[in-house]
């Protein structure tokens, strides 16, 4: 009986943590990180403050855990989307898959922007954000590296790392507009055009 207890406790704690993170995501997206209290997160999750403090020491800690969880998921989705081609790179098809992943959720962009503002004022937090951006760029650069010899990149980008930086910069610019006008379809089309132009000689039209 004693051997069965730890797994049950662990599963329950995992479920509690997951519900707190999901509730926090909704509350942060709706109100902004700086305007949310622990009580509001607990209420949205249906838990007491005790359940909160058994998983997180502070609201900041929960926010960081939420960001890392979502950021890691998106980085994995981008890597998976880019891995679906063979040795060559079908730019329009890959761009289609990546833009669908990156522009999936305006709420995520709101939370991410809160995290960016927070990170700009705290070097330790900034390192967390920079780590995520590095993983995202690395996923893109690794895919482009595997296509070398099959698909040529514009010389102006320098190398695959330069191309990966350009892709992330294009995404940053387009999503800023998306946060303001909430037109996901227009943002998807515009990002598709930008990425296709960046990753080819500009003579190919997006599909």
mmCIF file of C-alpha atoms in Angstrom:
data_model
loop_
_atom_site.group_PDB
_atom_site.id
_atom_site.type_symbol
_atom_site.label_atom_id
_atom_site.label_comp_id
_atom_site.label_asym_id
_atom_site.label_seq_id
_atom_site.Cartn_x
_atom_site.Cartn_y
_atom_site.Cartn_z
ATOM 1 C CA UNK A 1 0.000 0.000 0.000
ATOM 2 C CA UNK A 2 2.809 2.380 0.866
ATOM 3 C CA UNK A 3 4.381 1.776 -2.521
ATOM 4 C CA UNK A 4 1.161 2.836 -4.265
ATOM 5 C CA UNK A 5 0.831 6.188 -2.486
ATOM 6 C CA UNK A 6 3.595 8.264 -4.156
ATOM 7 C CA UNK A 7 2.356 7.720 -7.750
ATOM 8 C CA UNK A 8 -1.192 8.774 -6.771
ATOM 9 C CA UNK A 9 0.108 11.914 -5.035
ATOM 10 C CA UNK A 10 2.356 12.675 -7.991
ATOM 11 C CA UNK A 11 -0.472 12.318 -10.512
ATOM 12 C CA UNK A 12 -2.743 14.535 -8.442
ATOM 13 C CA UNK A 13 -0.073 17.183 -8.126
ATOM 14 C CA UNK A 14 0.618 17.086 -11.853
ATOM 15 C CA UNK A 15 -3.096 17.611 -12.544
ATOM 16 C CA UNK A 16 -3.272 20.468 -10.049
ATOM 17 C CA UNK A 17 -0.233 22.154 -11.549
ATOM 18 C CA UNK A 18 -1.614 21.751 -15.071
ATOM 19 C CA UNK A 19 -4.959 23.288 -14.081
ATOM 20 C CA UNK A 20 -3.233 26.207 -12.403
ATOM 21 C CA UNK A 21 -1.118 26.833 -15.506
ATOM 22 C CA UNK A 22 -4.122 26.631 -17.822
ATOM 23 C CA UNK A 23 -6.134 28.996 -15.621
ATOM 24 C CA UNK A 24 -3.207 31.414 -15.342
ATOM 25 C CA UNK A 25 -2.827 31.472 -19.118
ATOM 26 C CA UNK A 26 -6.441 32.570 -19.550
ATOM 27 C CA UNK A 27 -6.271 35.179 -16.789
ATOM 28 C CA UNK A 28 -2.907 36.595 -17.890
ATOM 29 C CA UNK A 29 -4.109 36.864 -21.499
ATOM 30 C CA UNK A 30 -7.314 38.614 -20.438
ATOM 31 C CA UNK A 31 -5.906 41.057 -17.878
ATOM 32 C CA UNK A 32 -2.125 41.207 -18.220
ATOM 33 C CA UNK A 33 0.472 39.744 -15.871
ATOM 34 C CA UNK A 34 0.875 42.872 -13.763
ATOM 35 C CA UNK A 35 -2.859 43.074 -13.046
ATOM 36 C CA UNK A 36 -3.444 39.508 -11.879
ATOM 37 C CA UNK A 37 -3.459 38.275 -8.278
ATOM 38 C CA UNK A 38 -2.852 34.798 -6.911
ATOM 39 C CA UNK A 39 -6.465 34.754 -5.751
ATOM 40 C CA UNK A 40 -7.706 35.299 -9.312
ATOM 41 C CA UNK A 41 -5.616 32.430 -10.632
ATOM 42 C CA UNK A 42 -6.866 30.150 -7.847
ATOM 43 C CA UNK A 43 -10.475 31.122 -8.479
ATOM 44 C CA UNK A 44 -10.149 30.471 -12.215
ATOM 45 C CA UNK A 45 -8.579 27.061 -11.517
ATOM 46 C CA UNK A 46 -11.044 26.153 -8.765
ATOM 47 C CA UNK A 47 -8.348 25.756 -6.118
ATOM 48 C CA UNK A 48 -7.381 27.304 -2.811
ATOM 49 C CA UNK A 49 -4.253 29.337 -2.123
ATOM 50 C CA UNK A 50 -2.877 26.228 -0.436
ATOM 51 C CA UNK A 51 -2.981 24.356 -3.730
ATOM 52 C CA UNK A 52 -1.187 27.255 -5.377
ATOM 53 C CA UNK A 53 1.595 27.397 -2.813
ATOM 54 C CA UNK A 54 2.098 23.651 -2.939
ATOM 55 C CA UNK A 55 3.162 24.117 -6.579
ATOM 56 C CA UNK A 56 4.552 27.650 -6.881
ATOM 57 C CA UNK A 57 6.270 29.959 -4.432
ATOM 58 C CA UNK A 58 5.209 33.166 -6.189
ATOM 59 C CA UNK A 59 3.125 34.429 -9.083
ATOM 60 C CA UNK A 60 6.381 35.179 -10.911
ATOM 61 C CA UNK A 61 7.397 31.527 -10.626
ATOM 62 C CA UNK A 62 4.069 30.418 -12.089
ATOM 63 C CA UNK A 63 4.424 32.953 -14.914
ATOM 64 C CA UNK A 64 7.894 31.686 -15.783
ATOM 65 C CA UNK A 65 6.694 28.064 -15.723
ATOM 66 C CA UNK A 66 3.796 28.966 -17.995
ATOM 67 C CA UNK A 67 6.057 30.773 -20.430
ATOM 68 C CA UNK A 68 8.579 27.944 -20.579
ATOM 69 C CA UNK A 69 5.855 25.346 -21.119
ATOM 70 C CA UNK A 70 4.224 27.225 -24.005
ATOM 71 C CA UNK A 71 7.523 28.344 -25.534
ATOM 72 C CA UNK A 72 8.918 24.809 -25.532
ATOM 73 C CA UNK A 73 5.726 23.528 -27.157
ATOM 74 C CA UNK A 74 5.903 26.106 -29.946
ATOM 75 C CA UNK A 75 9.607 25.477 -30.559
ATOM 76 C CA UNK A 76 8.841 21.758 -30.896
ATOM 77 C CA UNK A 77 5.928 22.457 -33.257
ATOM 78 C CA UNK A 78 8.139 24.615 -35.465
ATOM 79 C CA UNK A 79 10.830 21.937 -35.549
ATOM 80 C CA UNK A 80 8.224 19.295 -36.457
ATOM 81 C CA UNK A 81 6.742 21.500 -39.176
ATOM 82 C CA UNK A 82 10.160 22.035 -40.732
ATOM 83 C CA UNK A 83 11.065 18.354 -40.528
ATOM 84 C CA UNK A 84 8.282 17.211 -42.853
ATOM 85 C CA UNK A 85 10.172 17.926 -46.081
ATOM 86 C CA UNK A 86 12.836 15.619 -47.451
ATOM 87 C CA UNK A 87 16.426 16.621 -48.050
ATOM 88 C CA UNK A 88 15.275 19.636 -50.059
ATOM 89 C CA UNK A 89 13.175 22.465 -48.706
ATOM 90 C CA UNK A 90 9.756 23.174 -50.177
ATOM 91 C CA UNK A 91 9.687 26.804 -49.056
ATOM 92 C CA UNK A 92 5.983 27.593 -49.631
ATOM 93 C CA UNK A 93 4.838 24.347 -47.967
ATOM 94 C CA UNK A 94 7.194 24.798 -45.015
ATOM 95 C CA UNK A 95 6.170 28.439 -44.623
ATOM 96 C CA UNK A 96 2.512 27.388 -44.616
ATOM 97 C CA UNK A 97 3.124 24.923 -41.791
ATOM 98 C CA UNK A 98 5.268 27.292 -39.728
ATOM 99 C CA UNK A 99 2.882 30.245 -40.006
ATOM 100 C CA UNK A 100 -0.015 28.054 -38.918
ATOM 101 C CA UNK A 101 1.948 27.149 -35.777
ATOM 102 C CA UNK A 102 3.352 30.591 -35.000
ATOM 103 C CA UNK A 103 0.111 32.490 -35.512
ATOM 104 C CA UNK A 104 -2.085 29.954 -33.790
ATOM 105 C CA UNK A 105 -3.046 31.916 -30.684
ATOM 106 C CA UNK A 106 -3.351 35.669 -30.113
ATOM 107 C CA UNK A 107 -3.676 34.993 -26.370
ATOM 108 C CA UNK A 108 -0.201 33.446 -26.442
ATOM 109 C CA UNK A 109 1.143 36.581 -28.143
ATOM 110 C CA UNK A 110 -0.365 38.724 -25.376
ATOM 111 C CA UNK A 111 1.249 36.593 -22.672
ATOM 112 C CA UNK A 112 4.548 36.517 -24.553
ATOM 113 C CA UNK A 113 4.522 40.304 -24.901
ATOM 114 C CA UNK A 114 3.964 40.663 -21.163
ATOM 115 C CA UNK A 115 6.948 38.395 -20.623
ATOM 116 C CA UNK A 116 9.053 40.469 -23.049
ATOM 117 C CA UNK A 117 8.272 43.701 -21.173
ATOM 118 C CA UNK A 118 9.037 41.986 -17.872
ATOM 119 C CA UNK A 119 12.298 40.603 -19.273
ATOM 120 C CA UNK A 120 13.395 44.013 -20.549
ATOM 121 C CA UNK A 121 13.589 45.188 -16.943
ATOM 122 C CA UNK A 122 15.160 42.085 -15.403
ATOM 123 C CA UNK A 123 18.361 40.507 -16.804
ATOM 124 C CA UNK A 124 17.633 37.141 -15.166
ATOM 125 C CA UNK A 125 14.220 36.993 -16.821
ATOM 126 C CA UNK A 126 15.734 38.164 -20.091
ATOM 127 C CA UNK A 127 17.972 35.089 -20.121
ATOM 128 C CA UNK A 128 14.876 32.857 -20.037
ATOM 129 C CA UNK A 129 13.430 34.648 -23.048
ATOM 130 C CA UNK A 130 16.747 34.604 -24.892
ATOM 131 C CA UNK A 131 17.068 30.860 -24.264
ATOM 132 C CA UNK A 132 13.685 30.277 -25.892
ATOM 133 C CA UNK A 133 14.512 32.458 -28.883
ATOM 134 C CA UNK A 134 17.803 30.617 -29.269
ATOM 135 C CA UNK A 135 15.986 27.255 -29.331
ATOM 136 C CA UNK A 136 13.536 28.551 -31.906
ATOM 137 C CA UNK A 137 16.287 29.906 -34.145
ATOM 138 C CA UNK A 138 18.284 26.708 -33.730
ATOM 139 C CA UNK A 139 15.325 24.611 -34.903
ATOM 140 C CA UNK A 140 15.070 26.774 -38.021
ATOM 141 C CA UNK A 141 18.824 26.893 -38.625
ATOM 142 C CA UNK A 142 19.197 23.112 -38.222
ATOM 143 C CA UNK A 143 16.498 22.530 -40.829
ATOM 144 C CA UNK A 144 18.064 24.988 -43.263
ATOM 145 C CA UNK A 145 21.462 23.384 -42.693
ATOM 146 C CA UNK A 146 20.089 19.978 -43.719
ATOM 147 C CA UNK A 147 18.904 21.442 -47.023
ATOM 148 C CA UNK A 148 22.278 22.922 -47.937
ATOM 149 C CA UNK A 149 23.271 21.627 -51.350
ATOM 150 C CA UNK A 150 19.613 21.069 -52.251
ATOM 151 C CA UNK A 151 18.111 24.511 -51.624
ATOM 152 C CA UNK A 152 20.123 27.714 -51.963
ATOM 153 C CA UNK A 153 19.546 30.622 -49.600
ATOM 154 C CA UNK A 154 19.941 34.255 -50.704
ATOM 155 C CA UNK A 155 23.580 35.286 -50.240
ATOM 156 C CA UNK A 156 22.568 38.484 -48.433
ATOM 157 C CA UNK A 157 21.512 36.411 -45.395
ATOM 158 C CA UNK A 158 25.061 35.148 -44.970
ATOM 159 C CA UNK A 159 24.473 31.668 -43.564
ATOM 160 C CA UNK A 160 21.772 29.521 -41.989
ATOM 161 C CA UNK A 161 22.099 31.360 -38.673
ATOM 162 C CA UNK A 162 21.517 34.658 -40.449
ATOM 163 C CA UNK A 163 18.494 33.189 -42.208
ATOM 164 C CA UNK A 164 17.088 31.913 -38.906
ATOM 165 C CA UNK A 165 17.512 35.349 -37.317
ATOM 166 C CA UNK A 166 15.694 36.895 -40.286
ATOM 167 C CA UNK A 167 12.785 34.458 -39.953
ATOM 168 C CA UNK A 168 12.321 35.243 -36.254
ATOM 169 C CA UNK A 169 12.623 39.000 -36.903
ATOM 170 C CA UNK A 170 9.933 38.802 -39.586
ATOM 171 C CA UNK A 171 7.671 36.948 -37.167
ATOM 172 C CA UNK A 172 8.239 39.566 -34.469
ATOM 173 C CA UNK A 173 7.281 42.384 -36.805
ATOM 174 C CA UNK A 174 4.153 40.753 -38.190
ATOM 175 C CA UNK A 175 2.853 39.690 -34.804
ATOM 176 C CA UNK A 176 3.158 43.225 -33.455
ATOM 177 C CA UNK A 177 0.615 44.275 -36.067
ATOM 178 C CA UNK A 178 -1.493 41.207 -35.294
ATOM 179 C CA UNK A 179 -1.761 42.213 -31.646
ATOM 180 C CA UNK A 180 -3.177 45.569 -32.694
ATOM 181 C CA UNK A 181 -5.604 44.672 -35.475
ATOM 182 C CA UNK A 182 -6.379 41.041 -34.481
ATOM 183 C CA UNK A 183 -6.476 40.076 -38.168
ATOM 184 C CA UNK A 184 -4.814 36.655 -38.012
ATOM 185 C CA UNK A 185 -5.535 35.828 -41.639
ATOM 186 C CA UNK A 186 -3.900 39.019 -42.923
ATOM 187 C CA UNK A 187 -0.919 38.447 -40.632
ATOM 188 C CA UNK A 188 -0.556 34.880 -41.875
ATOM 189 C CA UNK A 189 -0.570 36.003 -45.515
ATOM 190 C CA UNK A 190 1.926 38.792 -44.863
ATOM 191 C CA UNK A 191 4.288 36.560 -42.891
ATOM 192 C CA UNK A 192 4.078 33.949 -45.612
ATOM 193 C CA UNK A 193 5.088 36.527 -48.211
ATOM 194 C CA UNK A 194 7.955 37.833 -46.082
ATOM 195 C CA UNK A 195 9.372 34.397 -45.299
ATOM 196 C CA UNK A 196 9.117 33.221 -48.889
ATOM 197 C CA UNK A 197 10.963 36.342 -50.049
ATOM 198 C CA UNK A 198 13.593 35.907 -47.339
ATOM 199 C CA UNK A 199 14.282 32.237 -48.034
ATOM 200 C CA UNK A 200 14.299 32.381 -51.830
ATOM 201 C CA UNK A 201 15.599 34.768 -54.465
ATOM 202 C CA UNK A 202 12.206 36.493 -54.449
ATOM 203 C CA UNK A 203 11.091 35.032 -57.759
ATOM 204 C CA UNK A 204 8.754 32.439 -56.218
ATOM 205 C CA UNK A 205 5.253 33.354 -55.192
ATOM 206 C CA UNK A 206 3.777 31.958 -51.991
ATOM 207 C CA UNK A 207 1.238 29.196 -52.542
#
